[in-house]
Coordinates of C-alpha atoms in Angstrom, one line a residue:
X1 CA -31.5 -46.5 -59.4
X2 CA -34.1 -44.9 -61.9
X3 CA -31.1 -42.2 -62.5
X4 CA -29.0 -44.9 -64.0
X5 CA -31.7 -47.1 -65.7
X6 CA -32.3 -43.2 -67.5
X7 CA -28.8 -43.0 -68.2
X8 CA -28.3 -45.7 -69.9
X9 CA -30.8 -46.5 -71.6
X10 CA -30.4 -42.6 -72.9
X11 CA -26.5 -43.0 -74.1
X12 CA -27.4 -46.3 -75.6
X13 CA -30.6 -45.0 -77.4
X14 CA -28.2 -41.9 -78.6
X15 CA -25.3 -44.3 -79.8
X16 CA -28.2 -46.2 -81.7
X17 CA -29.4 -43.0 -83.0
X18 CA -26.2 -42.5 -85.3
X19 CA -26.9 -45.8 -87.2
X20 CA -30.6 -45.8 -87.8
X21 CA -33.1 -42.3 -88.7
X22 CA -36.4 -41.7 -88.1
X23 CA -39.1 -39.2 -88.2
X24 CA -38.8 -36.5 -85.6
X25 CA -42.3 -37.2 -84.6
X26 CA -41.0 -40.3 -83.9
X27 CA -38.0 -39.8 -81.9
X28 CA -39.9 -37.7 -79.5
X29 CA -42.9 -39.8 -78.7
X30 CA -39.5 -42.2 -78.3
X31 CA -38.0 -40.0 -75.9
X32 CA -40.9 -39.4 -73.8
X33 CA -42.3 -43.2 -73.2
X34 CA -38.6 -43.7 -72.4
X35 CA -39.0 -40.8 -69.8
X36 CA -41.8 -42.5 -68.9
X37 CA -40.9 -46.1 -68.1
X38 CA -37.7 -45.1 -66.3
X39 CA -39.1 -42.1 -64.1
X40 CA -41.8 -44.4 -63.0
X41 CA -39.0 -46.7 -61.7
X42 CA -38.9 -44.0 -59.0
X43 CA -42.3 -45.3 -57.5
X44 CA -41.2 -49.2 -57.8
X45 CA -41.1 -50.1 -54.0
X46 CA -44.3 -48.2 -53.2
X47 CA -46.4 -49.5 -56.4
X48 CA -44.5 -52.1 -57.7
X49 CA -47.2 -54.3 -59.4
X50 CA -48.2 -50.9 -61.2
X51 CA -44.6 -49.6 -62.0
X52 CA -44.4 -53.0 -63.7
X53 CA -47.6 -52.4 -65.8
X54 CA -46.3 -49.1 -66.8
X55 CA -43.1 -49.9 -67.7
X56 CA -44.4 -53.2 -69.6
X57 CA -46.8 -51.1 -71.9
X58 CA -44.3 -48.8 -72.5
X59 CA -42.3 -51.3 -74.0
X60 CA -45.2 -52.5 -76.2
X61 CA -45.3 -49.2 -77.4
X62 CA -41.9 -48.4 -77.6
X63 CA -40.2 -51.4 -79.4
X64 CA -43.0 -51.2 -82.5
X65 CA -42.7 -47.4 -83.2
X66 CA -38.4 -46.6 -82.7
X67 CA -36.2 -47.6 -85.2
X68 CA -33.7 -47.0 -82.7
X69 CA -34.4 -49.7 -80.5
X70 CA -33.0 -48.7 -77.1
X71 CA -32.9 -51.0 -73.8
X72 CA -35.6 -49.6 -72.8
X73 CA -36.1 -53.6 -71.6
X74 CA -34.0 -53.0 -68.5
X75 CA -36.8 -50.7 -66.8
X76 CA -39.2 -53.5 -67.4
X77 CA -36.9 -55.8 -65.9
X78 CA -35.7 -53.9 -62.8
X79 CA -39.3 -53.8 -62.1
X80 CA -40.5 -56.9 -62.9
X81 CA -37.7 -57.8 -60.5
X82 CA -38.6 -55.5 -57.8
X83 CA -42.5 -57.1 -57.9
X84 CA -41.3 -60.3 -57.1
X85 CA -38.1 -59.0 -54.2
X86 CA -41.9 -57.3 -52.6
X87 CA -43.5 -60.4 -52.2
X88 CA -45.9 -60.0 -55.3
X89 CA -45.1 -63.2 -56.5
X90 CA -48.2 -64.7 -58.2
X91 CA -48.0 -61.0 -60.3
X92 CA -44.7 -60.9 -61.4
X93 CA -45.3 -64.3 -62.6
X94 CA -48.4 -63.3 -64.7
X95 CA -46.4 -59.9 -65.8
X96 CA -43.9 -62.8 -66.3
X97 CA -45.9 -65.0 -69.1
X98 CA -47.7 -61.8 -70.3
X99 CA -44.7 -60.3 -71.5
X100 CA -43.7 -63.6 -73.2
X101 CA -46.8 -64.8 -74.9
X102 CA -46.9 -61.1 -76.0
X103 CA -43.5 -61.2 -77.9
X104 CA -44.7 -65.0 -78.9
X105 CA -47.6 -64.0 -80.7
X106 CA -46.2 -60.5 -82.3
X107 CA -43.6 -62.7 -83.9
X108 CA -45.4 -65.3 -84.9
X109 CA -47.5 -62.7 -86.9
X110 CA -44.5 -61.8 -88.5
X111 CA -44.2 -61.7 -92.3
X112 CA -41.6 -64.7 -93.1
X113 CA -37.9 -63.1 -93.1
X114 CA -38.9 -60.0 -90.8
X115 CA -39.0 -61.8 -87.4
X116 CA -37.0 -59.5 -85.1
X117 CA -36.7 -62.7 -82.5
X118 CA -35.7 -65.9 -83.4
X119 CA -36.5 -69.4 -81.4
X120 CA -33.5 -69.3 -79.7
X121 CA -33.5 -65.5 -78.5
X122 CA -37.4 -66.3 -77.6
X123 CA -36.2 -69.4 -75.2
X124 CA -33.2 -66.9 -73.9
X125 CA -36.2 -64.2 -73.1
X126 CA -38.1 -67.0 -71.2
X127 CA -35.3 -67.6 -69.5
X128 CA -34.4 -64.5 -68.5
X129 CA -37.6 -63.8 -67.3
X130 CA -38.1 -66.6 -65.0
X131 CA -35.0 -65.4 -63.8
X132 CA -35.3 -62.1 -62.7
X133 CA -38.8 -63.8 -61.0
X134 CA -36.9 -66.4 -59.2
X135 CA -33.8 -63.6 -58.1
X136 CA -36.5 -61.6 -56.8
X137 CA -38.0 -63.9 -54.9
X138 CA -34.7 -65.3 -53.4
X139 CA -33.7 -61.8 -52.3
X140 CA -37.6 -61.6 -50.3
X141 CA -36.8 -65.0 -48.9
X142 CA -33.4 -63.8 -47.4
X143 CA -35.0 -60.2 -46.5
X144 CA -37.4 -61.8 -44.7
X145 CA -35.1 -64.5 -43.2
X146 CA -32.9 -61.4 -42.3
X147 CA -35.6 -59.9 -40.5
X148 CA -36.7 -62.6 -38.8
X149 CA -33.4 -62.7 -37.6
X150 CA -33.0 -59.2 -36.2
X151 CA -36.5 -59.5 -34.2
X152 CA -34.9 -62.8 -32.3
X153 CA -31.9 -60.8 -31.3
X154 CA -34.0 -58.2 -30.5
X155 CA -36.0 -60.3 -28.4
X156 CA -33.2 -62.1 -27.0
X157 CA -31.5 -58.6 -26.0
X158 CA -34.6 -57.7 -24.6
X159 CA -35.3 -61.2 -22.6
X160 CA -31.7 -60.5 -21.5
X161 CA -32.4 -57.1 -20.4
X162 CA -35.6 -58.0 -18.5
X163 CA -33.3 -61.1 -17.0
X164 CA -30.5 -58.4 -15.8
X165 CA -33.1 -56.5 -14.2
X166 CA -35.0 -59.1 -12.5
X167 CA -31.9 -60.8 -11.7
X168 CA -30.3 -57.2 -10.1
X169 CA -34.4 -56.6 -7.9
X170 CA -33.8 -60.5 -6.4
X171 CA -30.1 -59.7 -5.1
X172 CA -31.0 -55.7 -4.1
X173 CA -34.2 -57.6 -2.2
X174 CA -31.8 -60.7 -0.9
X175 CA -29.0 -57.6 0.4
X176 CA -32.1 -55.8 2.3
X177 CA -33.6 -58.5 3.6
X178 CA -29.7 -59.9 4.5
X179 CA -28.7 -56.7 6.5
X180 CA -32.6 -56.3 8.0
X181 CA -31.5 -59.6 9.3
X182 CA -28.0 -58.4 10.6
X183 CA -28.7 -55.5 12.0
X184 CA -32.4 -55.5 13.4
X185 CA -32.2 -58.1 15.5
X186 CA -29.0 -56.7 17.4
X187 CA -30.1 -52.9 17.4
X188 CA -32.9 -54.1 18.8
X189 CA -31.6 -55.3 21.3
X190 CA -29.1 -52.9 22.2
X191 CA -31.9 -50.6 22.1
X192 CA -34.0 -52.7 25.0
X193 CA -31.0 -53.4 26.6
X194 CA -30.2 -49.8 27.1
X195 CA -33.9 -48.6 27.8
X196 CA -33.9 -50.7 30.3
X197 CA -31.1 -49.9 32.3
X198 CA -32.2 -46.4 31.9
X199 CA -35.4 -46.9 33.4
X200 CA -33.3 -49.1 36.7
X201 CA -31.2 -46.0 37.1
X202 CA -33.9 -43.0 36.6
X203 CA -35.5 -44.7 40.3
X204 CA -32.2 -43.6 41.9
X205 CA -31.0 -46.7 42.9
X206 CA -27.8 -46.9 45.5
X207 CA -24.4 -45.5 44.0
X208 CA -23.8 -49.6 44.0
X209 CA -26.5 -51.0 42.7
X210 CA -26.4 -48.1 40.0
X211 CA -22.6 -49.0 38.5
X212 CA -23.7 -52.8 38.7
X213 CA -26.9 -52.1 36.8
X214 CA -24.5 -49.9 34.4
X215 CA -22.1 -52.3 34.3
X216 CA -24.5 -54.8 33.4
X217 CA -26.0 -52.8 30.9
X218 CA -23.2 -51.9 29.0
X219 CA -21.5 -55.3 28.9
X220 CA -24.7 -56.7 27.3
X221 CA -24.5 -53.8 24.7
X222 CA -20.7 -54.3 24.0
X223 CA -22.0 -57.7 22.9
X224 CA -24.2 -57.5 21.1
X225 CA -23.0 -54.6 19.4
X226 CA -19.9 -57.3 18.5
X227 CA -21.7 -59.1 17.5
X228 CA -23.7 -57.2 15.0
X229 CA -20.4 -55.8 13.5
X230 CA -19.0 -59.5 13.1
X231 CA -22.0 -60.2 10.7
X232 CA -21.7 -56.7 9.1
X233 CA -18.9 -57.4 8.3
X234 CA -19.1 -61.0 6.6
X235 CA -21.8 -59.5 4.9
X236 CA -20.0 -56.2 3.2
X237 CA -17.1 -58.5 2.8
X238 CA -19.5 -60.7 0.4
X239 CA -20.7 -57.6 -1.3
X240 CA -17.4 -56.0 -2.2
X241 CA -15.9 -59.0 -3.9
X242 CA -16.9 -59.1 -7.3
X243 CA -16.0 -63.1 -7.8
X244 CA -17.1 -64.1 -4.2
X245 CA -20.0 -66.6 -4.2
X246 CA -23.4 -65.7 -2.8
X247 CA -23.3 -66.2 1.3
X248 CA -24.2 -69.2 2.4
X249 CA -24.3 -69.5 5.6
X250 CA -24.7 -66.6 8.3
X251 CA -22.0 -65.7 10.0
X252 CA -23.0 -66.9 13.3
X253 CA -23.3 -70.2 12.5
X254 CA -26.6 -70.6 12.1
X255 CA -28.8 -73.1 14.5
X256 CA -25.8 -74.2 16.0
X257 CA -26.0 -71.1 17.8
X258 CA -29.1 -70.8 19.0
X259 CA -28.3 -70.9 22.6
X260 CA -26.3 -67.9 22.0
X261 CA -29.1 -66.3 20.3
X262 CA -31.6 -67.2 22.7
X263 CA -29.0 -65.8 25.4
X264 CA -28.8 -62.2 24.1
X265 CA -32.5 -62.3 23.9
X266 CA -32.5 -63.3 27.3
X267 CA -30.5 -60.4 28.3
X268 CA -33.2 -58.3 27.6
X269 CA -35.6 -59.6 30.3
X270 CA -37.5 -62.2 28.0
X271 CA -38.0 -65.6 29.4
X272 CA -36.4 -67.9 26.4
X273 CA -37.3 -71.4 26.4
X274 CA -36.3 -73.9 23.7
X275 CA -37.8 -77.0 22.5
X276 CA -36.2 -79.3 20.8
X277 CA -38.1 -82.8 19.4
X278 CA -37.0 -84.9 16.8
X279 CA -33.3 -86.5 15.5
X280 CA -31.8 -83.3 14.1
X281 CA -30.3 -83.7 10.8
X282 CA -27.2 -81.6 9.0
X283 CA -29.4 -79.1 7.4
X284 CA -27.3 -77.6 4.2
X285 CA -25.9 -73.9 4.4
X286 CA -28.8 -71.9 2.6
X287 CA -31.0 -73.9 4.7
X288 CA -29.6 -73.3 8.0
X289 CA -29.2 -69.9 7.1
X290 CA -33.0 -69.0 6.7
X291 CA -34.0 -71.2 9.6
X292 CA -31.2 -69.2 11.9
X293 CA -32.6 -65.9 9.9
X294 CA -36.3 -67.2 11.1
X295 CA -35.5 -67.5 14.4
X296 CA -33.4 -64.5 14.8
X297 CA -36.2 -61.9 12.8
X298 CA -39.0 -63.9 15.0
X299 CA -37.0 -62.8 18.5
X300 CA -36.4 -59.4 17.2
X301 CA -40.1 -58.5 16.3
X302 CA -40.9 -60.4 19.9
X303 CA -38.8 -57.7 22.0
X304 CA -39.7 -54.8 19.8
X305 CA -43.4 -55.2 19.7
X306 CA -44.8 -57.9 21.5
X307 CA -44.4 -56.7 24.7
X308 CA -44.3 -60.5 26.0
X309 CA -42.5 -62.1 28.9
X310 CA -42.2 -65.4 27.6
X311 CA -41.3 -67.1 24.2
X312 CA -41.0 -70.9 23.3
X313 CA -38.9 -71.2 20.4
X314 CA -39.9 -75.1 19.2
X315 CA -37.8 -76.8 16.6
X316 CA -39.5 -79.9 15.4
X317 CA -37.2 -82.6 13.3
X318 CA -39.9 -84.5 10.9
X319 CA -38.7 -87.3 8.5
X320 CA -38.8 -85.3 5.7
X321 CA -39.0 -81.4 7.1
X322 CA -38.2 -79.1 10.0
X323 CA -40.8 -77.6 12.0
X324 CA -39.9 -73.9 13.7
X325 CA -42.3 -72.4 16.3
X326 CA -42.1 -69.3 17.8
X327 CA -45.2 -68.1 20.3
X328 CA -45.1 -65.6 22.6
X329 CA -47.2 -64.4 25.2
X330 CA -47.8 -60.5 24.4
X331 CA -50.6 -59.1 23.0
X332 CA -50.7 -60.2 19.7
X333 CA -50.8 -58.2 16.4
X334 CA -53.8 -55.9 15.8
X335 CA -56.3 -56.9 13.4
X336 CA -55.7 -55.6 10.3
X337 CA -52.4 -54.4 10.4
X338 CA -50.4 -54.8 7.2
X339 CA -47.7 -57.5 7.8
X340 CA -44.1 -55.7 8.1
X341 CA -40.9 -56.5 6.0
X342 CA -39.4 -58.6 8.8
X343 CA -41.7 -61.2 8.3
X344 CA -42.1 -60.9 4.9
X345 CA -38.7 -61.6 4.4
X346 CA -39.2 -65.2 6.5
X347 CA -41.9 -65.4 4.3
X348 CA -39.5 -65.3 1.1
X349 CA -37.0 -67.4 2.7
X350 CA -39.2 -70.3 3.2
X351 CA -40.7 -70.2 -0.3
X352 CA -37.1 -70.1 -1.0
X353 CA -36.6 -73.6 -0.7
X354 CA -39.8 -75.1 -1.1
X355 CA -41.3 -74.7 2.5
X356 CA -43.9 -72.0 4.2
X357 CA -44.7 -69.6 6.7
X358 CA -47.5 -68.3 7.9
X359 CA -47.5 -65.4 11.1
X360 CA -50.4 -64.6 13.5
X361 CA -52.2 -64.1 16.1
X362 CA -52.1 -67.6 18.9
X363 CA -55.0 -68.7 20.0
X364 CA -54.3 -68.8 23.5
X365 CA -52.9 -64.8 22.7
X366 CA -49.9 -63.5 21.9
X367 CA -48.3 -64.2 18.4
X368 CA -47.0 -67.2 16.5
X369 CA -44.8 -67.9 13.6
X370 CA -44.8 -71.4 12.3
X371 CA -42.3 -72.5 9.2
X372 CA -41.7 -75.7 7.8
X373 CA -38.5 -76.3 6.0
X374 CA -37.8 -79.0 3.8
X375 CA -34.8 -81.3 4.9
X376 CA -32.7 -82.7 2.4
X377 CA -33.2 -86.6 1.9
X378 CA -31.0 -89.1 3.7
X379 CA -27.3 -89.6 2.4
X380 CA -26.7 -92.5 4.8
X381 CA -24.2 -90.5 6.6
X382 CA -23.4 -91.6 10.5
X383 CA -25.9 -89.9 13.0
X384 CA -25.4 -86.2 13.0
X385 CA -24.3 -84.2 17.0
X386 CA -26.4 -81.5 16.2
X387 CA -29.4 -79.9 14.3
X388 CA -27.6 -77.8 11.8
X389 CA -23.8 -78.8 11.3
X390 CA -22.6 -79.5 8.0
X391 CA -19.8 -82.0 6.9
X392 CA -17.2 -79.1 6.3
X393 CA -15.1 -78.2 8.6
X394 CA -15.9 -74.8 7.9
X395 CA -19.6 -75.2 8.6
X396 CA -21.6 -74.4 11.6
X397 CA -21.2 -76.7 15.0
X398 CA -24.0 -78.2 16.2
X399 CA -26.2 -77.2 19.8
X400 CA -26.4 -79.1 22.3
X401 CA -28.5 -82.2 21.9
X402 CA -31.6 -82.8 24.3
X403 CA -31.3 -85.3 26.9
X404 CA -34.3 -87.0 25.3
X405 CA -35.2 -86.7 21.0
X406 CA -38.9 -86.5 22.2
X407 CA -38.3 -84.9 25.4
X408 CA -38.8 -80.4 25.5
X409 CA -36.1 -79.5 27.9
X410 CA -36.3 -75.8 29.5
X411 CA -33.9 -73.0 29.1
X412 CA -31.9 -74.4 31.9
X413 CA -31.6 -78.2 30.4
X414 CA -34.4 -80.1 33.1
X415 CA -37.1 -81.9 31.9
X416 CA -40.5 -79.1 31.9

């Protein structure tokens, strides 16, 4: 920009030179304060309120002492300009009314016939300068408004970023804790299942007894092991469809199995006893799904490390929120010990939807996990068959209903 300011103000200056003459003296002190006032137009975004100064004064020298008369003006306004585009406002305005009271007062002074500025060029300088004043701070407004703008879509591409990734650590933590779920509970059992039979046939039982105890063995592990790959299953199917909705509901129904469930734990040796107290209610999908997912991590952890005989697996329906117990017998947890994913997982599906969970050691021994779900409020529907059984006819059926609502019926059904 200072390039073409020097340019032409230069071709103007030597145009102008071919009609008016001066002393040589003159035309070089000319030629250097123009030199001056446009090379300093180099520094105008660094130093603007001084560029301005500089450029002004040599004006005030210029205009007085060269006959020619070049534009020399049009360095003084770029940068007069430029102050106010930086945000010097209050000094481009004084640079502003310097400039004009100074051509004012130099005319004014003027022998009568040698004014060089009449009135009305005087009101066209004024306005020209509270022009390039106002353009310049127009052009800092929208810069700034421009700016402003850039840091919000910086901010919201950023928000959106940290959004994609929290978003992507919630589902990469809900698929973990999802096939923990699947799969620990069933190789678990599988496991148990087939350590036990192993230990029956190392005493070197009769040829008989053996195939039975086989037999036995490996119908309980073909299954379970069915099982597992049912629910492996739904829950890679889920995953590899990009448009399918978030499951739901586990694939086994949820509580409406938990007879079933309480069966394969059974199969393992553990005495499984289930209480149910309460009027059940139709729980909703996500719902039944942790309580199910609750149930299911709370057996698993029992036959892997509790080394109990029995388990009482309580549901409790409330008026406004189910109740899940599950104590065993074994030894308990040792003090200390860090609490394992299984059961920070329950953890996470409780808080999930409001409720809580909380995991130790009994009183009486053994281990406990109480939750408390929230239930949905009541819709006015007709009484529910079953604890967890929505109104779809895809949704889960419900268990068996206890000969009494307050009653705790054993494993078998009788009254304990």
């Amino acid at each position: 920009m200072a390039g073409v300011v020097l340019v032409v103000v230069a071709v103007w200056t030597l145009v102008s030179a071919r009609y008016a003459s001066e002393p040589a003296a003159r035309t070089v002190l000319g030629w250097a304060l123009i030199l001056v006032g446009c090379g300093a137009l180099c520094f105008r975004r660094r130093q603007p309120v001084t560029v301005a100064v500089v450029t002004l004064l040599a004006c005030v020298v210029y205009y007085p002492l060269s006959a020619q008369d070049g534009p020399l003006m049009i360095a003084f306004a770029l940068a007069l300009y430029t102050t106010a585009a930086e945000g010097r406002f209050a000094a481009a305005l004084a640079l502003a009314a310097v400039t004009l009271l100074a051509v004012g007062i130099g005319e004014i002074r003027q022998q009568p016939g040698h004014r060089q500025i009449d009135d009305t060029s005087l009101v066209m300088l004024a306005g020209w300068l509270i022009s390039l004043v106002a353009v310049g701070r127009a052009q800092r407004t929208r810069m700034a408004y421009l700016h402003e703008v850039e840091q919000r879509a910086l901010a919201a591409e950023r928000e959106q970023e940290a959004r994609a990734r929290q978003s992507a650590t919630e589902e990469r933590l809900r698929i973990a804790r999802e096939v923990h779920d699947v799969l620990g509970h069933s190789i678990s059992l599988i496991n148990v299942q087939s350590g036990a039979a192993l230990h029956r046939l190392g005493k070197g039982p009769a040829p008989e007894a053996g195939l039975a105890t086989a037999t036995e063995a490996l119908e309980a592990v073909k299954a379970t092991s069915k099982d597992a790959l049912r629910e492996l299953r739904a829950t890679l199917g889920v995953l590899r469809g990009a448009d399918e909705p978030t499951p739901t509901a586990p694939s086994s129904s949820g509580l409406a199995l938990l007879a079933d469930l309480a069966a394969r734990a059974r199969s393992t040796g553990l005495d499984v006893r289930t209480e149910v107290t309460g009027r059940p209610v139709p729980l909703p999908p996500p719902v039944d799904l942790a309580a199910y997912r609750i149930v299911q991590e709370s057996l698993t952890n029992v036959t892997r490390h509790a080394g109990a005989s029995t388990v009482r697996v309580g549901l409790d329906w409330g008026a406004d929120a189910l109740r899940l117990r599950i104590a065993d017998d074994g030894a308990g947890a040792p003090e200390g010990r860090a609490l394992g994913s299984g059961i920070r997982g329950m953890a996470e599906r409780a808080r999930a939807f409001g409720g809580e969970l909380t995991a130790r050691n009994g009183d009486g021994g053994g281990f406990l996990v109480d939750a408390r779900l929230p239930l949905p409020p009541p819709t006015g529907a007709t009484e529910p068959t079953g604890p967890a059984g929505p109104t779809e006819p895809t949704g889960p059926t419900a268990p068996p209903t206890p000969t009494s609502p307050t009653t705790p019926t054993t494993p078998e059904g009788n009254p304990r």
